[in-house]
Short mmCIF file of C-alpha atoms in Angstrom, two decimals:
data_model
loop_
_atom_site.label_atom_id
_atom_site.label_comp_id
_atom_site.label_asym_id
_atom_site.label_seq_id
_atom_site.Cartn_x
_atom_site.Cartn_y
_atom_site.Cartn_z
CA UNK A 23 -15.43 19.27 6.14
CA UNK A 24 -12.82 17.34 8.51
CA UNK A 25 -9.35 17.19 7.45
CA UNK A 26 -8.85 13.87 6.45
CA UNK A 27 -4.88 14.37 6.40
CA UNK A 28 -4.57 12.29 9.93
CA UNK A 29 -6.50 9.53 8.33
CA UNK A 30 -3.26 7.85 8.30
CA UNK A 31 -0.34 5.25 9.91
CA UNK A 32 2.65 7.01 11.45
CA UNK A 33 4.96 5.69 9.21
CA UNK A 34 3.59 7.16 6.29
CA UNK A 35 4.25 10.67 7.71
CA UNK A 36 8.24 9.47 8.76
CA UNK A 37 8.76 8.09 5.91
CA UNK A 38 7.86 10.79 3.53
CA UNK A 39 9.83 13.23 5.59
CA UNK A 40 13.20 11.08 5.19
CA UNK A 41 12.60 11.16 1.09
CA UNK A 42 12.37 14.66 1.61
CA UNK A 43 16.00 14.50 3.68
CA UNK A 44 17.31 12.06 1.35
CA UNK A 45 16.24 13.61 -1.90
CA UNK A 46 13.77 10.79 -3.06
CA UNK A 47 11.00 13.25 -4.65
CA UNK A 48 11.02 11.82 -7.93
CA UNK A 49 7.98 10.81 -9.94
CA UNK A 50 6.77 7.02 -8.38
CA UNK A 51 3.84 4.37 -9.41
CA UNK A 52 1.68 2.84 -6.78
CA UNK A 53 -0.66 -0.08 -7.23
CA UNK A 54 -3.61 -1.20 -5.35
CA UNK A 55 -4.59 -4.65 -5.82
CA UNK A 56 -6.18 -8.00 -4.26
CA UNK A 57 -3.61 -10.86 -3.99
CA UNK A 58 -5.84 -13.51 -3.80
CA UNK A 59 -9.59 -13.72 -3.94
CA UNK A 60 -10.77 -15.12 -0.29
CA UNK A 61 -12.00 -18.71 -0.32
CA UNK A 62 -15.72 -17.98 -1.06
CA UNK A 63 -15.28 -15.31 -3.77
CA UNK A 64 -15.37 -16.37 -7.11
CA UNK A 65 -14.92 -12.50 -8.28
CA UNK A 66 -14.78 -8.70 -6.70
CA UNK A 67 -16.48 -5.59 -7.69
CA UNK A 68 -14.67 -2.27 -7.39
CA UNK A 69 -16.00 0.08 -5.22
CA UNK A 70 -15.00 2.99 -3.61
CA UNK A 71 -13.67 5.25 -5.84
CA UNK A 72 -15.62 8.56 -5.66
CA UNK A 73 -15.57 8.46 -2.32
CA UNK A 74 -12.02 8.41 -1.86
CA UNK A 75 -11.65 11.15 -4.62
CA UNK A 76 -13.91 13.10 -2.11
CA UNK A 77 -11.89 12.46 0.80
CA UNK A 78 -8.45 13.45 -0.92
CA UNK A 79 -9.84 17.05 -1.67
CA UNK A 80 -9.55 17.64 2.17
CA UNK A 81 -6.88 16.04 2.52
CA UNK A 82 -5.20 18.97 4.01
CA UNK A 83 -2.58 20.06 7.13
CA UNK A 84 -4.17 22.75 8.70
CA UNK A 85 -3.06 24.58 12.32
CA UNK A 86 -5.13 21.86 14.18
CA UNK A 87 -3.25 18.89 12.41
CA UNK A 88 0.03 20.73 12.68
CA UNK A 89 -0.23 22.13 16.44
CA UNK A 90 -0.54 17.46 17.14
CA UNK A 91 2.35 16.23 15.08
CA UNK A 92 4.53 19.41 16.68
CA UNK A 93 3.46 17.89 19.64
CA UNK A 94 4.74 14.77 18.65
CA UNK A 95 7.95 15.72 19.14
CA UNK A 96 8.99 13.50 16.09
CA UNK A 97 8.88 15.95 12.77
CA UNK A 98 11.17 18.73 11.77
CA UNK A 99 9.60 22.36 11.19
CA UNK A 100 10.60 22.74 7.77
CA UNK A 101 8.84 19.52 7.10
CA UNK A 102 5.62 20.82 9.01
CA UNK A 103 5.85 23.53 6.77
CA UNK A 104 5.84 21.28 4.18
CA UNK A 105 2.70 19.56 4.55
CA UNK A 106 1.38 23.36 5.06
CA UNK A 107 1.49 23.65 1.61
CA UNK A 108 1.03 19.99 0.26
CA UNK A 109 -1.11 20.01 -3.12
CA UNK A 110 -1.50 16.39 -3.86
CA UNK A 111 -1.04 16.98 -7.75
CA UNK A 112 -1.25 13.32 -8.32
CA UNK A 113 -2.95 11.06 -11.10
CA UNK A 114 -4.88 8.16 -10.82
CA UNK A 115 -5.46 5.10 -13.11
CA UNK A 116 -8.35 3.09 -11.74
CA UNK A 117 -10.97 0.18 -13.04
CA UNK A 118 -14.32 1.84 -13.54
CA UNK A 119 -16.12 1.88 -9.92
CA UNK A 120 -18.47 -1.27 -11.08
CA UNK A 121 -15.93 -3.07 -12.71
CA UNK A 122 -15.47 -6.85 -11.73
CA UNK A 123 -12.60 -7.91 -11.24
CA UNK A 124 -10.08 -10.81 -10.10
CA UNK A 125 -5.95 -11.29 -8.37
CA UNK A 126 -3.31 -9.39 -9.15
CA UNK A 127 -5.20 -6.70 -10.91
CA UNK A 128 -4.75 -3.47 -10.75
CA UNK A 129 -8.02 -1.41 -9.08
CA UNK A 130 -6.00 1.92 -8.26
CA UNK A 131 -2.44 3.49 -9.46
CA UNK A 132 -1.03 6.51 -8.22
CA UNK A 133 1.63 8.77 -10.31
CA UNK A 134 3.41 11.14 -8.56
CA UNK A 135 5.84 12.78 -6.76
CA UNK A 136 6.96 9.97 -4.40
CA UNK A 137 6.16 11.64 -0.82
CA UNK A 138 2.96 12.99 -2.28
CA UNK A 139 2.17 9.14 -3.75
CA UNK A 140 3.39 7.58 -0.34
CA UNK A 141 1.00 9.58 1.91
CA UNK A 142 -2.05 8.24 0.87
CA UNK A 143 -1.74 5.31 1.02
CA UNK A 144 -3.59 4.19 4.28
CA UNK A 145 -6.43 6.26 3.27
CA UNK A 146 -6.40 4.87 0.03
CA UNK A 147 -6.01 1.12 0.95
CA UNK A 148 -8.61 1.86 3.55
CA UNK A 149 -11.86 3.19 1.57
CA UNK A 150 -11.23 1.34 -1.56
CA UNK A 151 -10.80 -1.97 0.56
CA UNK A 152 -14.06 -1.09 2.62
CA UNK A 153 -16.68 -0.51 -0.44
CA UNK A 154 -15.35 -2.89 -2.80
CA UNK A 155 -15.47 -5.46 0.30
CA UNK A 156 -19.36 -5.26 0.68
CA UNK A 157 -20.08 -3.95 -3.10
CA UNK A 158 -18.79 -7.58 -3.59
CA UNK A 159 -20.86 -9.30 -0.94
CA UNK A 160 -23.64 -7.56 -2.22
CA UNK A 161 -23.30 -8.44 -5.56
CA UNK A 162 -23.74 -12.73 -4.27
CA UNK A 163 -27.12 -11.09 -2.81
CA UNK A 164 -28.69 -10.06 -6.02
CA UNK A 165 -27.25 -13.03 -8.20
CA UNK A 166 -28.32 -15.58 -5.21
CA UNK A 167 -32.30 -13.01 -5.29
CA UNK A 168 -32.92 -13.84 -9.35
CA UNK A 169 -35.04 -10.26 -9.48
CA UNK A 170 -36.36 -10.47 -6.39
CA UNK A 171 -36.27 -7.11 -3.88
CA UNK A 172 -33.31 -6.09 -2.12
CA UNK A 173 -33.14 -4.25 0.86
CA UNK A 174 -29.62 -3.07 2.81
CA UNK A 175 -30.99 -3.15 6.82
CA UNK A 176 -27.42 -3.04 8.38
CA UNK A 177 -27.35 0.54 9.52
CA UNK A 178 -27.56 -0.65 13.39
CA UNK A 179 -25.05 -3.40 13.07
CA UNK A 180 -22.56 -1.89 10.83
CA UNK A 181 -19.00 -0.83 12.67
CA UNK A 182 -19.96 2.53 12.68
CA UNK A 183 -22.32 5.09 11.49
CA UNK A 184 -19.71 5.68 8.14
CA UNK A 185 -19.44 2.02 7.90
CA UNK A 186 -23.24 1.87 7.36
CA UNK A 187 -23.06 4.79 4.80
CA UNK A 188 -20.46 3.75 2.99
CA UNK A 189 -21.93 0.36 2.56
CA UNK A 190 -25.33 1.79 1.47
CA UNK A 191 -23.69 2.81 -1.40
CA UNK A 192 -21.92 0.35 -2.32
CA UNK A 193 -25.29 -2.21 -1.59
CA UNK A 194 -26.41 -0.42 -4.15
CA UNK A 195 -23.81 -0.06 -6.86
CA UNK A 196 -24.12 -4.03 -5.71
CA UNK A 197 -27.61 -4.43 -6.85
CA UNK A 198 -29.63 -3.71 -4.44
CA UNK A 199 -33.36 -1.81 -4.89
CA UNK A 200 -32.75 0.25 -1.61
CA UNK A 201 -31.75 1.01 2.33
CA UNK A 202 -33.36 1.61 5.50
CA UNK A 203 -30.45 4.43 6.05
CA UNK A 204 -32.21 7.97 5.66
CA UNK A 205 -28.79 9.66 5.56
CA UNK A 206 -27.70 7.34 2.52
CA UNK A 207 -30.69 8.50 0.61
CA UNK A 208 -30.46 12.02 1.28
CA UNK A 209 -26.47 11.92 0.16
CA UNK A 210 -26.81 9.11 -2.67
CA UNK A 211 -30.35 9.67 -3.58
CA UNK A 212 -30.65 5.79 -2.79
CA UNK A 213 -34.56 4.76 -2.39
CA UNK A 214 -35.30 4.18 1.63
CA UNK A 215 -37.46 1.90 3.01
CA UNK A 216 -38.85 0.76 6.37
CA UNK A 217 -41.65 -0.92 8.03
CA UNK A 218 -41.65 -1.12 11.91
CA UNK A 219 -40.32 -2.34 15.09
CA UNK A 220 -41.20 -4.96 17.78
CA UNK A 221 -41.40 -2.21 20.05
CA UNK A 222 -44.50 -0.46 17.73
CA UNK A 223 -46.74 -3.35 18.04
CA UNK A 224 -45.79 -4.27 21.78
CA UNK A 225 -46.54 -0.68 23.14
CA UNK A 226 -50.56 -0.97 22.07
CA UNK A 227 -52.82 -3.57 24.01
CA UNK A 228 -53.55 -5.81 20.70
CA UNK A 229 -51.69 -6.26 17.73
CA UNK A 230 -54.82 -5.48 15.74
CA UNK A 231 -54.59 -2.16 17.10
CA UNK A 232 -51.10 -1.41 16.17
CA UNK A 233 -51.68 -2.91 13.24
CA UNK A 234 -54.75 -0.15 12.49
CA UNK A 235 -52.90 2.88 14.07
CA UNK A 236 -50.30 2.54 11.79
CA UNK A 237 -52.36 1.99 8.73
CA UNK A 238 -54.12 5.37 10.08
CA UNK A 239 -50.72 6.97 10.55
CA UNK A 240 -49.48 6.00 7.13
CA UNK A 241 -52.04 4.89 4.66
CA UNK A 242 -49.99 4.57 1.96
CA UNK A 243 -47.73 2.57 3.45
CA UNK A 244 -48.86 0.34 4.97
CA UNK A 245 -46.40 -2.89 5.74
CA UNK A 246 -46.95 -4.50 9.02
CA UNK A 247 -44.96 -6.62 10.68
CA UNK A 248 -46.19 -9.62 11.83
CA UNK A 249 -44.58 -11.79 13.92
CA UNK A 250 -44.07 -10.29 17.49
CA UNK A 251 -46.53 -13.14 18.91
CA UNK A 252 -47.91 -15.81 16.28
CA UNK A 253 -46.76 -15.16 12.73
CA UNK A 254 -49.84 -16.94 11.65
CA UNK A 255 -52.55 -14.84 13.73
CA UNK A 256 -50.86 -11.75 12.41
CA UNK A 257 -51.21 -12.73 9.10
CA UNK A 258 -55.10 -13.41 9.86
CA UNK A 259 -55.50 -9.40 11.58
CA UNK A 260 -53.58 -8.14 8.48
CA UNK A 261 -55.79 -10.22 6.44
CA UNK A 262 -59.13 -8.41 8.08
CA UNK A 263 -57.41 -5.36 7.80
CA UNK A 264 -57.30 -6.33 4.14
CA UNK A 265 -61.02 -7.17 4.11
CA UNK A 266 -62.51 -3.62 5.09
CA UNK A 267 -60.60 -1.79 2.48
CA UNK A 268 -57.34 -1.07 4.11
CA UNK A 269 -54.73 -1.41 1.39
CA UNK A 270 -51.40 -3.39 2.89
CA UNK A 271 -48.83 -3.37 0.85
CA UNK A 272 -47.23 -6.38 2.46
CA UNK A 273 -45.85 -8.18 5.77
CA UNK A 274 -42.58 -8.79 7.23
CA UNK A 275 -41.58 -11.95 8.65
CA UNK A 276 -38.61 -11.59 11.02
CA UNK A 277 -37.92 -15.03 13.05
CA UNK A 278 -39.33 -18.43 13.08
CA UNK A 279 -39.04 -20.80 10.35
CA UNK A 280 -39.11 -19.02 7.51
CA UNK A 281 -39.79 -21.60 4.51
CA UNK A 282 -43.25 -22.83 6.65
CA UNK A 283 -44.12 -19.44 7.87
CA UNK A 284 -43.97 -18.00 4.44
CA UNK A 285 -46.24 -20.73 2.54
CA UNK A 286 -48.57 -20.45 5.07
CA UNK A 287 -48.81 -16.62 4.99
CA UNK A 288 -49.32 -16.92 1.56
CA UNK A 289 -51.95 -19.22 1.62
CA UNK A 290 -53.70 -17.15 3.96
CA UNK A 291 -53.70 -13.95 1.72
CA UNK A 292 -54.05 -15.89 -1.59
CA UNK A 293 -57.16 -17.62 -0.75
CA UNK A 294 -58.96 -14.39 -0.08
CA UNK A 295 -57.78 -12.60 -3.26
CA UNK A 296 -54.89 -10.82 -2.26
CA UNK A 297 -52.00 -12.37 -4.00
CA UNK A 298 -50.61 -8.31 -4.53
CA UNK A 299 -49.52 -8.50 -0.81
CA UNK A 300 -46.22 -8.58 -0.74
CA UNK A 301 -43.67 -11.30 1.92
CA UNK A 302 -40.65 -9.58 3.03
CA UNK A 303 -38.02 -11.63 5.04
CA UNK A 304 -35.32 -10.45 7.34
CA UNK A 305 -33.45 -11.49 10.45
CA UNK A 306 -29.48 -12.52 9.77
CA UNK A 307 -30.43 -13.34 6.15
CA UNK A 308 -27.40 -13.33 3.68
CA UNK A 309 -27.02 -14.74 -0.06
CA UNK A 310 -26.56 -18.64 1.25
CA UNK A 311 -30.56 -18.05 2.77
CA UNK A 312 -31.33 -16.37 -0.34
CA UNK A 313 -30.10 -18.63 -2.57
CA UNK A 314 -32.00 -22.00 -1.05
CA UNK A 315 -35.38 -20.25 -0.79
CA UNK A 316 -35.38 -19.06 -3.75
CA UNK A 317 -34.63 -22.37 -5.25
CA UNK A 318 -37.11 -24.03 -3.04
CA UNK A 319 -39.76 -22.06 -4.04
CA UNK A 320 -40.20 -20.27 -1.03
CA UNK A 321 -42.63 -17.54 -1.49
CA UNK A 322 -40.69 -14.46 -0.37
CA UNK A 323 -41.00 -11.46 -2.64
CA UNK A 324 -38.34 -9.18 -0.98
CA UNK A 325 -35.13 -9.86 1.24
CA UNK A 326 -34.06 -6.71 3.95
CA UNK A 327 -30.75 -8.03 4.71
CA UNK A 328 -28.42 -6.93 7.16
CA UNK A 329 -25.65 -8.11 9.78
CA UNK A 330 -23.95 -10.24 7.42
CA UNK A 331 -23.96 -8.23 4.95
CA UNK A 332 -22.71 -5.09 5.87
CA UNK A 333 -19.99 -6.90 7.90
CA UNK A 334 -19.36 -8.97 5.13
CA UNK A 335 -19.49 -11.99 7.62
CA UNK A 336 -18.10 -14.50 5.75
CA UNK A 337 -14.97 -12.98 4.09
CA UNK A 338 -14.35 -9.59 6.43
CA UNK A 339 -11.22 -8.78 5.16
CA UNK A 340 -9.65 -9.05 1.34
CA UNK A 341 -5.49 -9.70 1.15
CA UNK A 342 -5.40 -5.89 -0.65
CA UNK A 343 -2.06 -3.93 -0.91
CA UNK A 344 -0.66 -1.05 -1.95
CA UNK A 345 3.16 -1.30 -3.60
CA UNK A 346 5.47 0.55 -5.15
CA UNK A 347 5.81 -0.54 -8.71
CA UNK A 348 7.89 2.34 -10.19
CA UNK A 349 10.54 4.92 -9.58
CA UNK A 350 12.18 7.12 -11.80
CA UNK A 351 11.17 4.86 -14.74
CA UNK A 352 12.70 1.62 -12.90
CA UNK A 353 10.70 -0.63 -12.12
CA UNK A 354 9.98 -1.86 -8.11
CA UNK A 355 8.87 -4.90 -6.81
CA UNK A 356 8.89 -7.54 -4.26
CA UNK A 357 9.74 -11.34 -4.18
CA UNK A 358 8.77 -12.04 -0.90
CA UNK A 359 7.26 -15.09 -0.59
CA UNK A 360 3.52 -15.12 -0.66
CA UNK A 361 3.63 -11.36 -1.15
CA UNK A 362 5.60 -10.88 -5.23
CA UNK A 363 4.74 -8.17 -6.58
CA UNK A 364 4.85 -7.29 -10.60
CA UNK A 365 6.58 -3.79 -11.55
CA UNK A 366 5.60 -1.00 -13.61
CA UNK A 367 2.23 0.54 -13.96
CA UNK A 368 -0.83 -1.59 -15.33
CA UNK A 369 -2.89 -1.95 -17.82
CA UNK A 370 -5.94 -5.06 -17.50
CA UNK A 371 -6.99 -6.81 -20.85
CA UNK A 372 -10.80 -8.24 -21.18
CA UNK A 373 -11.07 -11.48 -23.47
CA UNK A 374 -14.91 -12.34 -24.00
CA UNK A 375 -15.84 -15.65 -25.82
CA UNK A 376 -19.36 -16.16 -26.79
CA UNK A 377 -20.27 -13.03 -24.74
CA UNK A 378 -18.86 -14.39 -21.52
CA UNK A 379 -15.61 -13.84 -19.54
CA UNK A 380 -13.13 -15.69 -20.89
CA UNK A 381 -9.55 -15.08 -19.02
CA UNK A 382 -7.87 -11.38 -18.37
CA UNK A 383 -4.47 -10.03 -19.22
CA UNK A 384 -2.22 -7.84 -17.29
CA UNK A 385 0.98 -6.06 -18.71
CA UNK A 386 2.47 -2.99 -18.94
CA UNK A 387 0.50 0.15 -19.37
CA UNK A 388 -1.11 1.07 -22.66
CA UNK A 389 -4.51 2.79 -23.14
CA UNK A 390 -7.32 1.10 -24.29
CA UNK A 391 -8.32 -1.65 -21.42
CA UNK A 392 -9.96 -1.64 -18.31
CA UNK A 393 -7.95 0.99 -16.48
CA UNK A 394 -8.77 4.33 -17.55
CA UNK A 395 -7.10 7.43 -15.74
CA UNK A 396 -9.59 9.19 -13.59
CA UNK A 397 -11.42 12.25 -14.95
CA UNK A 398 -14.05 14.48 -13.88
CA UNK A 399 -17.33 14.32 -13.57
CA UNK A 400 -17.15 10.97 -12.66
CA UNK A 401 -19.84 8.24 -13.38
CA UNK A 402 -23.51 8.43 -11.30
CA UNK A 403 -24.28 6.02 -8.76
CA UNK A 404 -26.61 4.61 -11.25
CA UNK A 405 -24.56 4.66 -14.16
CA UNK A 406 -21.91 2.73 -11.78
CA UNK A 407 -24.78 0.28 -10.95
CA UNK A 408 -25.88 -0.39 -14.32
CA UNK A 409 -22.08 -1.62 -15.40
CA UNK A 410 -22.13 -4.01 -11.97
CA UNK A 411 -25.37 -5.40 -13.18
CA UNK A 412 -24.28 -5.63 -17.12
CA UNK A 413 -20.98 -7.10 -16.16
CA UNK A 414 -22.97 -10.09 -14.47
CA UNK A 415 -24.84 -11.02 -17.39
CA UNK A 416 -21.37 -11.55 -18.90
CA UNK A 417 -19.87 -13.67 -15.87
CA UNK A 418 -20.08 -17.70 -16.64
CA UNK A 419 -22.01 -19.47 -14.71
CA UNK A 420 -19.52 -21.21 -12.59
CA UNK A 421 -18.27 -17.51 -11.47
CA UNK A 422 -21.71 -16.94 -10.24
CA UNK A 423 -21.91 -19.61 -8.16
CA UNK A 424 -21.38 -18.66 -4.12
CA UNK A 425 -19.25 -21.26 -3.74
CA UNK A 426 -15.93 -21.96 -5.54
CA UNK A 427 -15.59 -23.99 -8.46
CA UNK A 428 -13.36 -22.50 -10.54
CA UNK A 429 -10.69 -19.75 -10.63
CA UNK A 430 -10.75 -17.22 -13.19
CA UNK A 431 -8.17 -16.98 -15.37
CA UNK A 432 -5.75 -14.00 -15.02
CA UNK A 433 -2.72 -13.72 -16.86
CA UNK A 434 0.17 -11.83 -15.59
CA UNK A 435 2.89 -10.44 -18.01
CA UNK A 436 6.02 -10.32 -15.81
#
């Protein structure tokens, strides 16, 4: 695979070679966390974990990497030769990928020598940030659904093609049943799914006909889309389809007005005796959507959402950081205002009352809370998505909410 050495600011490479210079190669204690929660986020889900523990296996300096920063004409040879032969013999303390979690909580620490510790940290900041950024936004998806489908459709709109992969998975770990992203299922094992395009039904004549070609092309799956022209008369050719045997699954509604178009639909199939067929809504849907049709009623038994999801539209950035908190058994930290930091590596407390959430504590390191130090094999996807999903049945109701009402109680030992 790619190096992902170069994954990284400037500074973090000048930097590491003056502790070298200076000496400064004693054992140090990073700590990723979120400052504040953004306005709209009553909690955040880790994410992003195995991923990164993936990335850091290659990250290596090899005679491509080198051959640039010698041409740099910044670095010293003997320190080239010393990221020749970096091992990053670090250990990490992390939250569970799946774990919720609030401010000033620690999701990652990093123990190590301090150069080692110091160069990872844009890599670090950077995947963590990303996963647990739409993992979250996810998460608002499936509590705003109450069972209903899920499906991630954001490949196209997504910042990049890794963007979109990376946010499969964490859809996922989020809740969700599923993606239209092939390359997420064949690397996650995530169930795909995926109807048609416009472009299907507007290169036949009639919309009947593309309607039956496909159902010849893919009997089993058979999911048409129906509202290129008149949702309503689409509904009626996938209803006749219907009538001589033809087993649809379901229609997808992309545009229009959705509440209307979707009673309507329903009616159509319903009064014939096909109340199986299945309503699935896209088209810039995101949890506020969600979260009004389903408490209107609206007949919609599956949700392919995309744009604003996997761009996390609404809060596209979280106030996340990565500080020194330790040297040498001192501890490190900031009082900058708006940016204080607490010293000394982390542990987070849990308190439940009557099952739910109660408040969180964070001191000094012991075991036996939520940060555990990372170990291999590390959790399945699934395993990772069943803790999201147990975790919400312990949240209180006002933390589920999508807007916020409360803020969670988090305790910080100083």
């Amino acid at each position: 695979m790619e190096s992902t050495a170069l994954i990284t600011d400037l500074y973090e490479l000048t930097m590491t070679q003056s502790y070298l210079e200076h000496g400064k190669t004693g054992k140090a204690v990073f700590s990723l966390f979120v400052r504040r929660l953004p306005e709209n986020r009553n909690f955040l889900v880790a994410c992003g974990l195995e991923t990164l523990m993936k990335s850091l296996e290659n990250f290596k300096f090899g005679d491509r990497e080198l051959k640039y920063l010698k041409s740099l004409g910044i670095f010293k040879d003997w320190f080239l030769d010393y990221l020749r032969e970096l091992e990053l013999d670090l250990e990490f303390y992390a939250l569970e990928e799946g774990t919720i979690f609030f401010q000033n909580e620690p999701i990652l620490q990093v123990e190590g020598s301090l150069p080692k510790a110091q160069l990872i940290e844009t890599l670090v900041i950077n995947l963590i940030h990303f996963e647990t950024l739409i993992a979250s936004k996810a998460v608002r998806n499936y509590i705003a659904a109450k069972g209903k489908t899920l499906v991630d459709f954001g490949l196209r709109r997504a910042h990049s093609p890794m963007a979109g992969l990376l946010s499969a998975r964490a859809c996922y770990i989020g809740g969700f049943n599923g993606t239209s992203n092939l390359q997420a299922g064949m690397l996650y094992g995530i169930p795909v799914f995926g109807t048609m395009a416009h472009s299907y039904i507007m290169v036949f004549d009639q919309e009947e006909e593309a309607f039956r070609a496909f159902a010849k092309s893919f009997p089993d799956r058979v999911f048409l889309l129906i509202d290129t022209y008149n949702t309503v008369e689409g509904a009626k050719k996938a209803l006749k389809l219907l009538k001589e045997g033809i087993k649809v699954l379901g229609v997808r509604i992309d545009s229009g007005d959705i509440p209307e178009l979707c009673r309507e639909v329903r009616r159509i199939f319903d009064q014939e005796g096909f109340k199986d067929v299945k309503i699935l809504v896209s088209g810039g849907v995101d949890e506020y959507d969600i979260e009004r049709w389903v408490s209107e009623g609206v007949p919609i038994d599956a949700f392919g959402v995309g744009t604003k999801l996997l761009t996390s539209a609404d809060a596209p950035y979280l106030d996340i950081a990565y500080k020194l908190v330790e040297y040498e058994g001192k501890p490190k930290f900031k009082e900058s205002p708006g940016k204080k930091t607490f010293p000394y590596k982390r542990q987070v407390w849990r308190f439940l009352k009557d099952g739910k959430f109660d408040y969180d504590k964070v001191s000094r390191f012991q075991e036996g809370g939520l940060v555990k130090r990372v170990s291999f094999p590390l959790p399945s996807l699934k395993e990772i998505r069943e803790r999201v999903l147990e975790q919400i049945n312990q949240l209180p109701e006002e933390l589920k909410s999508l807007r916020k009402k409360v803020e969670y109680r988090v305790e910080v030992d100083e």
